XYZ file of C-alpha atoms in Angstrom:
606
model
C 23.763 4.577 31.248
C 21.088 6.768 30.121
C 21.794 9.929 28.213
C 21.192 13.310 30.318
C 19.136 15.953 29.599
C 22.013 18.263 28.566
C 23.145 15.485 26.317
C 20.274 15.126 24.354
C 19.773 18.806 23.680
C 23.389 18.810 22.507
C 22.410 15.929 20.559
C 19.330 17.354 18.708
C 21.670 20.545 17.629
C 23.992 18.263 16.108
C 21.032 16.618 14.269
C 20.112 20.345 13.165
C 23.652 21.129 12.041
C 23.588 17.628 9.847
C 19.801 18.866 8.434
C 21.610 22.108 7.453
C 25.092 20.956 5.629
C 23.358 17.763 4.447
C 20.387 20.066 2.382
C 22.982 23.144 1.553
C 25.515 20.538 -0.124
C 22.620 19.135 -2.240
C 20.997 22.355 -3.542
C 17.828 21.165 -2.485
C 15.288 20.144 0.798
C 13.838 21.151 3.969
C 16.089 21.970 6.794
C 13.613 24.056 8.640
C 11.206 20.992 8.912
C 13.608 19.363 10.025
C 15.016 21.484 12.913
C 11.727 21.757 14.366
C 11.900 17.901 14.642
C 15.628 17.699 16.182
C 14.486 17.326 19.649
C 11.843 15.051 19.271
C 14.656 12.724 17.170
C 17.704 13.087 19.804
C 14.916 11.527 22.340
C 13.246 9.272 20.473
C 16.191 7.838 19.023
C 18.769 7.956 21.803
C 16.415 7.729 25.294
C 13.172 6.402 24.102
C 13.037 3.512 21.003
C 14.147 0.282 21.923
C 15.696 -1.287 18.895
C 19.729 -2.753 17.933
C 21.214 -0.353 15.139
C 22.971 -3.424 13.718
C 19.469 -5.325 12.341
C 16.884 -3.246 10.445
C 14.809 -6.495 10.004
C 14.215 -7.189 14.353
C 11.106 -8.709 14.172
C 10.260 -7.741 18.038
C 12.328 -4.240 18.236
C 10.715 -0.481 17.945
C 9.708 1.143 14.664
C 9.609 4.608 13.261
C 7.936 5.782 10.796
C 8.348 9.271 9.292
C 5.172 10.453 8.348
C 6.178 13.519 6.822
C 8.627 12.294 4.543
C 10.054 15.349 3.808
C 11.415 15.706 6.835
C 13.881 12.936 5.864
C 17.514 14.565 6.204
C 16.494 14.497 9.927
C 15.884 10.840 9.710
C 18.843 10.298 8.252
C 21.121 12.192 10.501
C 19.376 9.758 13.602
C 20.666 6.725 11.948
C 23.739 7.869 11.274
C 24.448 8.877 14.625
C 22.713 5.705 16.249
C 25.249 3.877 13.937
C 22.282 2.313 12.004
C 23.730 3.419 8.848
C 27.691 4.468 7.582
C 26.208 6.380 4.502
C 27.793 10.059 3.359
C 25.159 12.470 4.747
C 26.456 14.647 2.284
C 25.493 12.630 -0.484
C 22.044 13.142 0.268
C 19.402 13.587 -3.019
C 22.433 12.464 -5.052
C 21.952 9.518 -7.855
C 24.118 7.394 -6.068
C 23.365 7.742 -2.770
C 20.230 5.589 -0.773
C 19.721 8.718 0.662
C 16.993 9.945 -0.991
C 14.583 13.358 -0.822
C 12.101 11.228 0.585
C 12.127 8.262 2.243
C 12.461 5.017 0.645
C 13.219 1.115 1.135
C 16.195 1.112 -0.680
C 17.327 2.246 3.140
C 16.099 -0.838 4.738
C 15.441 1.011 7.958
C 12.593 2.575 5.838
C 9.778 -0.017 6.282
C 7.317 1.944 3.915
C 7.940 4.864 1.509
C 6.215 7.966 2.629
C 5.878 11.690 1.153
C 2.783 12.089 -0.074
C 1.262 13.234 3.181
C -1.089 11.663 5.877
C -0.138 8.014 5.005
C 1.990 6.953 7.317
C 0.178 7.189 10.793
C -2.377 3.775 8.423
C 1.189 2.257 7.778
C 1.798 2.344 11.364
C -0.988 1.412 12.724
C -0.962 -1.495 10.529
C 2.826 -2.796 11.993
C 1.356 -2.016 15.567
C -1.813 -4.568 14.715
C 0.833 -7.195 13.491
C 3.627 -6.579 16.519
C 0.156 -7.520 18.743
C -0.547 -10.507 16.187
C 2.969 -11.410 16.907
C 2.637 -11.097 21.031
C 5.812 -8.950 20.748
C 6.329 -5.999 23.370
C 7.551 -3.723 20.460
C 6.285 -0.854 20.043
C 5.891 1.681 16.953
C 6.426 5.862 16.683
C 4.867 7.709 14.212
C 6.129 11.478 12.874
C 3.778 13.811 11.482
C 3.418 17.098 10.318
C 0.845 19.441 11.478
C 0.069 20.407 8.241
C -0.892 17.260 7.208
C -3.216 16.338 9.986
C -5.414 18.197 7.674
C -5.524 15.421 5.455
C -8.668 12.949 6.162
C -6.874 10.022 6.018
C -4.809 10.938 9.254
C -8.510 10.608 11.219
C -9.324 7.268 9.538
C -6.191 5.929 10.668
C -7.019 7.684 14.404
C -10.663 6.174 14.221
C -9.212 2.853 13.605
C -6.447 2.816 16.084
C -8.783 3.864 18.760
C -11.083 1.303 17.845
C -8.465 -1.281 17.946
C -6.759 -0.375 21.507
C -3.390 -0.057 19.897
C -1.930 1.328 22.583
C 1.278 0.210 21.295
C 1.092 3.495 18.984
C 2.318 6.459 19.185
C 1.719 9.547 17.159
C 4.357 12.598 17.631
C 2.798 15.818 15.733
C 5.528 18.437 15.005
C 3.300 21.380 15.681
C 5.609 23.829 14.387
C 3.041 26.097 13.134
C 4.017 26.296 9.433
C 3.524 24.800 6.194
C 4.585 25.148 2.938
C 3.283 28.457 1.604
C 1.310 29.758 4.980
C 0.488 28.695 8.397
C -0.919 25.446 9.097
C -4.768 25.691 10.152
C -4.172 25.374 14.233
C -1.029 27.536 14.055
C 0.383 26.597 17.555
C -3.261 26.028 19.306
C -2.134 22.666 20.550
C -5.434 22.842 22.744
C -7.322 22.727 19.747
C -5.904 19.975 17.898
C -5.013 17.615 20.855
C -8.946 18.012 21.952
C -9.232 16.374 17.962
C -6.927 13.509 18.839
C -9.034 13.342 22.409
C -12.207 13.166 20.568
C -10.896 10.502 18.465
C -10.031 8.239 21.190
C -6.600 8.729 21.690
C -4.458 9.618 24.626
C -3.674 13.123 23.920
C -0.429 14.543 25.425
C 0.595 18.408 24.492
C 4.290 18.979 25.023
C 7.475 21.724 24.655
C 9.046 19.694 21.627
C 12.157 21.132 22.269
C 12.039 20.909 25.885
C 14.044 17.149 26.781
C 12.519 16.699 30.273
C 9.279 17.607 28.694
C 9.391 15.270 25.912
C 10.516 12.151 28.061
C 7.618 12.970 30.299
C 4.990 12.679 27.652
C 7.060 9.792 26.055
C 6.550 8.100 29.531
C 2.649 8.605 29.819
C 2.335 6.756 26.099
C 4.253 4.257 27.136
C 2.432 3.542 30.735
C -1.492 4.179 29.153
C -3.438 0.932 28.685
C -6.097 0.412 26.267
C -5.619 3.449 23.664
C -3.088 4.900 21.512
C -1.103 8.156 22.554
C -0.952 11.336 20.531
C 1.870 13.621 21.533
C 1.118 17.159 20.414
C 4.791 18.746 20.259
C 4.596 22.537 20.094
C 7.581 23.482 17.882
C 9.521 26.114 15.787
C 9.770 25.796 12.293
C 13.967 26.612 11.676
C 14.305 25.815 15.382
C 17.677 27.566 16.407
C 18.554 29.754 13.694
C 17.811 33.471 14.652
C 16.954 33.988 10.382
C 14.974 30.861 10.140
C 13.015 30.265 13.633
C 9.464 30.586 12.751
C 9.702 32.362 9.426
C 7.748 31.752 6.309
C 9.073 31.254 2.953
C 11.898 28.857 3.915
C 10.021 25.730 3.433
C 11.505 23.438 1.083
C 14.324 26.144 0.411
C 17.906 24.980 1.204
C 20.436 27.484 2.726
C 23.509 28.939 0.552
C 26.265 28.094 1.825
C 27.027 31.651 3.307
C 23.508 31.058 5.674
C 24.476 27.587 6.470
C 27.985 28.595 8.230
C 26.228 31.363 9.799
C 23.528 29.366 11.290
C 26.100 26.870 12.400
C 27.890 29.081 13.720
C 24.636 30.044 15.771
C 24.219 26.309 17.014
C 27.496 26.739 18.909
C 29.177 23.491 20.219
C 27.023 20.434 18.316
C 30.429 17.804 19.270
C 28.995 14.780 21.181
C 28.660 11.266 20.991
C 25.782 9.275 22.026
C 24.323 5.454 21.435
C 21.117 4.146 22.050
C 20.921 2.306 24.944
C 21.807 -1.442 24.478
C 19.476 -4.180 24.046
C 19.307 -7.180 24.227
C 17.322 -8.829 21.762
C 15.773 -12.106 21.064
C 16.774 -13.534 17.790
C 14.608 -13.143 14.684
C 11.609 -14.809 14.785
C 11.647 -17.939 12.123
C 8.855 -17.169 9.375
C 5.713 -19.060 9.160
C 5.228 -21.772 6.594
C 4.304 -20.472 3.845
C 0.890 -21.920 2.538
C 0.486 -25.331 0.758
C -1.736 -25.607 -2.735
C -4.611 -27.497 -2.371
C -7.394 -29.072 -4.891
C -10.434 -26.211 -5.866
C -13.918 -27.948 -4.572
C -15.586 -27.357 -7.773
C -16.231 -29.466 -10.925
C -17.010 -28.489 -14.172
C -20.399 -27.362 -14.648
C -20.364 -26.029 -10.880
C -21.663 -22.690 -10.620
C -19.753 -20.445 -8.260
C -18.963 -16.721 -8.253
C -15.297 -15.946 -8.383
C -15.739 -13.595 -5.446
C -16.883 -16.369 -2.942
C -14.470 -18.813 -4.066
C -11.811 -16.145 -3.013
C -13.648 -16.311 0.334
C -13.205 -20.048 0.380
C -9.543 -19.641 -1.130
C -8.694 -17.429 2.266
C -9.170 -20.128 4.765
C -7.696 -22.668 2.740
C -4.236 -20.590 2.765
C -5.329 -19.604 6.454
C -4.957 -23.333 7.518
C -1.109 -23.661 6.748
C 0.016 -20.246 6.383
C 0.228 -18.739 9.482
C 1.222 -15.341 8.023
C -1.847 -15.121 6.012
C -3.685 -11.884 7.791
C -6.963 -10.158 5.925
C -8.622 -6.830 6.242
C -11.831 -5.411 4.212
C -13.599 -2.654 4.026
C -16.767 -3.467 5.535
C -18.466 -5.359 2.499
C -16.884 -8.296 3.781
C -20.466 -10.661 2.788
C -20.096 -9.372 -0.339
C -16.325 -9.693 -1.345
C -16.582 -12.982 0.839
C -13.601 -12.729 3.305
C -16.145 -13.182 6.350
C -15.280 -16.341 5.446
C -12.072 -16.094 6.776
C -12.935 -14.006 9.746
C -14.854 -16.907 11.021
C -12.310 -19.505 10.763
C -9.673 -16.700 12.212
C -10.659 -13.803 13.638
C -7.662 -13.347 15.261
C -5.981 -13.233 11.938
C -8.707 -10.459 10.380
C -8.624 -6.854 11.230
C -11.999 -4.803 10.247
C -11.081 -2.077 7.818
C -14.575 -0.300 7.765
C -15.492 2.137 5.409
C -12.097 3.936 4.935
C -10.331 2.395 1.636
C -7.234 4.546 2.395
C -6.593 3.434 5.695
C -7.759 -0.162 4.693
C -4.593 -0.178 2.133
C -2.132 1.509 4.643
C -2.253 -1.322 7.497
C -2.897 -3.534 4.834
C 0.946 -2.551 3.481
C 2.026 -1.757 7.262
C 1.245 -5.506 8.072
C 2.898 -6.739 4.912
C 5.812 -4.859 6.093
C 5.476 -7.012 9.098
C 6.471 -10.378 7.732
C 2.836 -10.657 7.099
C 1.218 -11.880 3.984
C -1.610 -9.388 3.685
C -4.862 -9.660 1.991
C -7.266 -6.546 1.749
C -10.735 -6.327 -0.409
C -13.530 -4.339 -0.798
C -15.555 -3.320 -4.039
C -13.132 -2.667 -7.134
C -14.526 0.523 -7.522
C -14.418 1.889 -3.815
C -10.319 0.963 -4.077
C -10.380 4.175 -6.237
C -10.510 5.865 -3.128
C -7.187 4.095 -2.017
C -5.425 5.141 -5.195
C -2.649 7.164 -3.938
C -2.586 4.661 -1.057
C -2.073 2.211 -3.746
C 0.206 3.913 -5.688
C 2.979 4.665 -2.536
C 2.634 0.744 -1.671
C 4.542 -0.021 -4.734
C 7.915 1.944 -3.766
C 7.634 0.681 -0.825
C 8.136 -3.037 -2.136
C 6.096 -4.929 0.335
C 7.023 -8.595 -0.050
C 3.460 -9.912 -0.086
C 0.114 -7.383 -0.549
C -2.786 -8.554 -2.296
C -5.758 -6.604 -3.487
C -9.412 -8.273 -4.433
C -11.720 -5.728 -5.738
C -15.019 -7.233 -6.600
C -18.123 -6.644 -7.889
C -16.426 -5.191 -11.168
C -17.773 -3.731 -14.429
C -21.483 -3.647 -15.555
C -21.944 -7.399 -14.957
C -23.336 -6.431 -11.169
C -26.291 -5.640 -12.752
C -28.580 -3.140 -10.870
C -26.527 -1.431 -8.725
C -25.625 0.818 -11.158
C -22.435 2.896 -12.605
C -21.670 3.941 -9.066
C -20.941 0.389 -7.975
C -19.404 -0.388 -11.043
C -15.272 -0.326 -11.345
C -14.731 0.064 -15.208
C -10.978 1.730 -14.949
C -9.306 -0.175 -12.346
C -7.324 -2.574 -14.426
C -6.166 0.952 -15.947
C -5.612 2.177 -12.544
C -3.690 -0.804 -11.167
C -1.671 -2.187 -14.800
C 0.627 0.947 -14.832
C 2.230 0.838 -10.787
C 5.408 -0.625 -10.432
C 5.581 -3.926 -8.647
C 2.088 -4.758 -9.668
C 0.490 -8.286 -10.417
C -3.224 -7.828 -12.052
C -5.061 -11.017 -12.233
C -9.062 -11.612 -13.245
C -10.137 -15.147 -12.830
C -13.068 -15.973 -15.138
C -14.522 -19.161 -12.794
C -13.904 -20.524 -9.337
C -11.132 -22.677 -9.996
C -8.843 -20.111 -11.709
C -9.576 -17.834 -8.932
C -8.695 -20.152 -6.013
C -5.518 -20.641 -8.022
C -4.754 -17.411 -8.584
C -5.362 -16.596 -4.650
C -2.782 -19.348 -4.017
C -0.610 -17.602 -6.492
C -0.873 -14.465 -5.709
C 0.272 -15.384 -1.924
C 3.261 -16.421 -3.208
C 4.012 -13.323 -5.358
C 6.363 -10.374 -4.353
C 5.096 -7.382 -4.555
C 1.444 -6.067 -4.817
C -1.146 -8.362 -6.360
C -4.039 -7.369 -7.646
C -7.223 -9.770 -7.784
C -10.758 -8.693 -9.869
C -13.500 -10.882 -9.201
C -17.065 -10.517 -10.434
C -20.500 -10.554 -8.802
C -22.036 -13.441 -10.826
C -22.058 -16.833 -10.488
C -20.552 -18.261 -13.772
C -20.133 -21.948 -14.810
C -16.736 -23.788 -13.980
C -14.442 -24.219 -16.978
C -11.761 -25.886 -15.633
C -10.846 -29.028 -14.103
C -10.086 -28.858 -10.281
C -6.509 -29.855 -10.761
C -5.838 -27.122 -13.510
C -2.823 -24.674 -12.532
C -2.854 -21.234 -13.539
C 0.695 -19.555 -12.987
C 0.668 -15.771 -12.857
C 1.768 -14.619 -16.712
C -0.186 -17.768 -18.408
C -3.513 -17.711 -20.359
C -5.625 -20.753 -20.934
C -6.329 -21.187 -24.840
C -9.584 -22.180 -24.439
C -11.005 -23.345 -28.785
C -8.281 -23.582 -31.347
C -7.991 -24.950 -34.527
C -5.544 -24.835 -37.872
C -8.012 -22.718 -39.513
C -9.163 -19.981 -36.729
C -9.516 -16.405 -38.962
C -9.156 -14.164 -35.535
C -8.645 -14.447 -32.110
C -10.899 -13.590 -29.074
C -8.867 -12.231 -26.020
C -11.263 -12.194 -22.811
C -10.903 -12.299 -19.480
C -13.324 -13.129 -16.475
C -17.239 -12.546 -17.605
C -16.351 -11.894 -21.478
C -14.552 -15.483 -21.333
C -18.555 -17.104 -21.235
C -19.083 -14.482 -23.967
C -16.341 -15.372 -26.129
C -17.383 -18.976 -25.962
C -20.742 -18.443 -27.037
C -19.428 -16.490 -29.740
C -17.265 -19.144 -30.945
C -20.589 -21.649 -31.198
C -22.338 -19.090 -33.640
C -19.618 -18.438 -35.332
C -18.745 -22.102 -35.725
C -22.235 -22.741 -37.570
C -20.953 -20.288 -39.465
C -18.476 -21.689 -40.708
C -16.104 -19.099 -39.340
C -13.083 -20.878 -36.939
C -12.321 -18.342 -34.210
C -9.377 -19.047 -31.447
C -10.508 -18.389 -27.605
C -8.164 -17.333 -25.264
C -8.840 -16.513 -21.555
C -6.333 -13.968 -20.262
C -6.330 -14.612 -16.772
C -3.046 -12.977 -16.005
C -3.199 -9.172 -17.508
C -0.295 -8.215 -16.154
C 2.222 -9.654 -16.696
C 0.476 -10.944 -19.994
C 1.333 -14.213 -21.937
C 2.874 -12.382 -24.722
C 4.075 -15.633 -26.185
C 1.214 -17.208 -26.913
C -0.900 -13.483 -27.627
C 1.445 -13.203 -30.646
C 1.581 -16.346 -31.930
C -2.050 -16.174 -31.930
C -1.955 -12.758 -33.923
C 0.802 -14.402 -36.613
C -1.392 -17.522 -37.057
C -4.833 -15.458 -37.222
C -3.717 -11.897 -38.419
C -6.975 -10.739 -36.434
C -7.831 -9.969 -33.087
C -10.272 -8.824 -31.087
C -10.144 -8.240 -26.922
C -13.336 -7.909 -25.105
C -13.214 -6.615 -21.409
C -16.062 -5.536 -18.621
C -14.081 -2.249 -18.422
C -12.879 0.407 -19.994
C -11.910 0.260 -23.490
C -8.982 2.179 -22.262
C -6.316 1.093 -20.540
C -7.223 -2.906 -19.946
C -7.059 -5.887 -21.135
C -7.436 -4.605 -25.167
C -4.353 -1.888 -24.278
C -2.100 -4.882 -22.943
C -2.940 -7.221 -25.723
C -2.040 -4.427 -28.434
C 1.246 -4.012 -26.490
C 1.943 -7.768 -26.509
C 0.812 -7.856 -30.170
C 2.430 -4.734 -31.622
C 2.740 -4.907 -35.319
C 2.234 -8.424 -35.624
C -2.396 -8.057 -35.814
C -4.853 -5.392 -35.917
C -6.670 -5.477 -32.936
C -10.226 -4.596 -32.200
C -10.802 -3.402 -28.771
C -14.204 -4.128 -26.886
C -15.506 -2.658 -23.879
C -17.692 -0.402 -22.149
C -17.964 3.549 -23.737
C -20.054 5.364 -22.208
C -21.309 5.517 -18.728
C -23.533 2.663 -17.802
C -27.110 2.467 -16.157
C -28.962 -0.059 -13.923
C -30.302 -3.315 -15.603
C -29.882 -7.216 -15.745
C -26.338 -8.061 -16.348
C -27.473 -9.658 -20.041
C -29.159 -6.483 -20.691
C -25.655 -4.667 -20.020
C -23.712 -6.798 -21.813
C -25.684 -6.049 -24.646
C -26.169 -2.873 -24.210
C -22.798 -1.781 -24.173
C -21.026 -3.803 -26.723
C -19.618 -6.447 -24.930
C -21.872 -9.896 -25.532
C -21.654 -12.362 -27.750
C -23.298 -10.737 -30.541
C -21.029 -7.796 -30.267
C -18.232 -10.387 -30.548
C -19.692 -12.150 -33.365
C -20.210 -8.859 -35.517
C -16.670 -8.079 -34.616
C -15.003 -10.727 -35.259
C -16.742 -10.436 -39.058
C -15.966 -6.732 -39.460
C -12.302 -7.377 -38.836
């Protein structure tokens, strides 16, 4: 039977009263956020989602996602009462607890960690693309904050839901008028920012949010529009039902003593009752796809091929056996190459357009999705998607791969603009991150393969020119090797490269070799993890090396070798300086220190 009205009012006090004791007993949180969102909860959770408490991992039930992640003690308090969870709500922010001040996947009802604002709506929208993918009924709620509708990122995600017809989506905004240290830009003109949400396509629906019959109502127009997403703007109180907290400033983020917490329970009145969602029955879990098959590189040696095209190719080779495989870019798709795969799948490739942050976010929400996500655009433009980036890796997707190409000054005449120089710095220190730079096409379709089969998120640099094949098609390159590429019992240093700088290195090693000066080559195709074994058996048999990167001196390939080396070899560290201009990539190579020559007179100053 369907909860009444009266019962889910009662209910959304009781998820106030948990907000309050569960905040006052850790010192610490945001109650008042979350009472303005009690009502919303009690009817999403106990009228509206359709989804069995008992299995977090329902491939074809309803999802949440809590946008504004500090709203989390109401989240909490929802799955506690659904009986989705047993955990102590007073153990909330506490070392041992999952509960944590933010959401996070240690809770595996938490598909993707959220708190830093106006990333969660892209999450969403990328589970709602892969729930259609799927042909599953499901659909997938999104909280937010009006504050951080502020936050540009929000509209990207809009633009793209819109533009996809995902009207399996729904946005709730808890219009509650207040943010952290003033009022929010719209205040409670819900006009004003559901004619946004209208403008950007969406269904917009304004509603009392803590008005039940209200609420259902505008729950029941999302769920009956065709063809676009639904934004319900849900004019709230911040401190909803608290005579000392309703709409006040200075309470955000400010838990109650324990003095003000009885009192404004006390003010609640009767918050006993009971409720469960309403059963349903479920198909079982969908079986996962095959996971895709290695195959043999088309390449020989001597081949020319860029490393960005053969990730292209390397895309519809996993596409053909791994039905999982999905791929988004942002709208340089001829350039990083995965229009390759949109032609042999489109159904399997999502557009990403010019919007790096949103690109990332249904990237991860798809991942999150059983899917095993691919997403690319210019290395440098993912700069853009740092923070985007950075969130993915708490929330441990199982399989989200990154290709930034075009990298360093080896694109020639773009210029520094086009150029990514830092983002093996920006990607090496995340947790759960994989960076690999494949020098030629056959260590790149290998790496592709590889990276498929990695947890976590992967990381793939290709470069803009095409460079010679080094390796035999039936090489394998497993993530945390390196290829030793010239060796000998008398090498006097060692020459770490990776990608471009591997061609450099080699010429190196001929001039150096007529010479008479034995240098040992060594492509590092995996930079992180790195092959420390054979990096420092290298530096104990040489005593000298040098790295030499198209990047940053800082923070790449030279910083991980000196960490694998550490006391065992100086190490001279070459890469670009100072900020780059337009030229021919041999002119830039030169120019900033990271040719052959360069090599050469390094390797004899050391």
């Amino acid at each position: 039977m369907a909860p009444t009205i009266d019962q889910l009012a009662k209910m959304g006090q009781k998820l106030r009263r948990h907000s309050i004791l569960m905040t006052t007993e850790a010192g610490s949180g945001h109650p008042t956020t979350c009472m303005s969102a009690a009502d919303i909860m009690s009817v999403l959770f106990f009228s509206e989602m359709k989804f069995n408490p008992a299995n977090p991992a329902q491939r074809d039930a309803d999802l949440f996602v809590l946008s504004k992640g500090h709203a989390a003690p109401i989240w909490y308090a929802a799955l506690r009462e659904t009986g989705a969870i047993d955990d102590d709500l007073l153990t909330l922010r506490k070392f041992t607890s999952r509960l944590e001040g933010h959401p996070m996947p240690r809770l595996p009802w938490t598909k993707v960690a959220t708190g830093s604002l106006g990333q969660g709506l892209s999450a969403a929208a990328g589970m709602a693309v892969a729930k259609r993918m799927d042909g599953y009924p499901s659909r997938v709620y999104c909280l937010l904050g009006d504050g951080e509708t502020a936050e540009g990122s929000v509209w990207e995600a809009a633009q793209f839901a819109s533009f996809n017809k995902l009207d399996n989506l729904c946005a709730i905004v808890d219009m509650n008028a207040l943010g952290q240290s003033g009022p929010t830009m719209h205040r409670h003109d819900a006009a004003a920012l559901a004619a946004k949400w209208t403008a950007f396509g969406w269904q917009a629906v304004v509603a009392d949010g803590h008005n039940v019959q209200a609420l259902l109502d505008a729950f029941a127009k999302a769920r009956a529009g065709s063809g676009k997403p639904t934004a319900i703007v849900a004019v709230t109180e911040k401190g909803k039902g608290v005579s000392f907290t309703e709409g006040k400033e200075a309470w955000h983020g400010k838990a109650m003593k324990k003095d003000e917490a009885a009192k404004a329970v006390a003010e609640l009145g009767d918050t006993e009752i009971t409720l469960k969602p309403q059963a349903v029955s479920w198909a079982a879990n969908a079986a996962p796809a095959d996971a895709p098959q290695p195959w043999v590189p088309p390449y020989k040696i001597g081949d020319e091929a860029a490393t960005r095209e053969a990730y292209g190719t390397a895309l519809v080779k996993l596409g053909e056996t791994g039905k999982d495989v999905v791929v988004t870019d942002g709208e340089v798709k001829n350039s990083t190459y995965a229009d390759k795969f949109k032609k042999a799948y489109p159904d399997r490739f999502v557009e990403g357009f010019i919007a790096e942050q949103n690109m990332v976010g249904v990237a991860l929400g798809m991942a999150t999705e059983g899917k095993i996500a691919f997403a690319s655009s210019f290395a440098c433009f993912l700069s853009r998607a740092y923070d985007f980036i950075r969130m993915a890796g708490f929330s441990h997707p199982k399989h989200l791969i990154l290709c930034g190409s075009h990298a360093g000054v080896s694109i020639g005449e773009d210029g520094p603009s086009q150029m990514a120089l830092e983002d093996l710095a920006m990607m090496r220190p995340l947790f759960n991150t994989t960076v690999l730079y494949p020098s030629d096409a056959v260590c790149a379709e290998r790496l592709v393969y590889e990276a498929a089969k990695t947890d976590g998120i992967v990381y793939i640099r290709t470069s803009r020119p095409k460079t010679k094949v080094l390796y035999d098609a039936n090489e394998t390159f497993p993530v945390g090797g390196s290829k030793v590429l010239r060796a000998s019992g008398s090498d006097q240093a060692t020459v770490v490269a990776a990608g471009v700088t591997v061609y450099e290195a080699l010429i190196a090693w001929e001039k150096l070799k007529t010479e008479g000066i034995a240098i040992r080559v060594v492509d590092a195709y995996s930079i992180k993890p790195i092959d420390t074994a054979t990096l420092q058996r290298a530096a104990l048999e040489t005593k000298k090396m040098v790295t030499v990167e198209d990047h940053s001196p800082n923070g790449g390939l030279g910083e991980a070798v000196c960490q694998a080396v550490a006391g065992k070899a100086p190490v001279t560290l070459l890469g670009v300086r100072k900020v780059p201009q337009s030229g021919t990539p041999t002119e830039l190579l030169a120019a900033y220190g990271i040719d052959a020559a360069a090599i050469v007179a390094a390797v004899k100053s050391a």
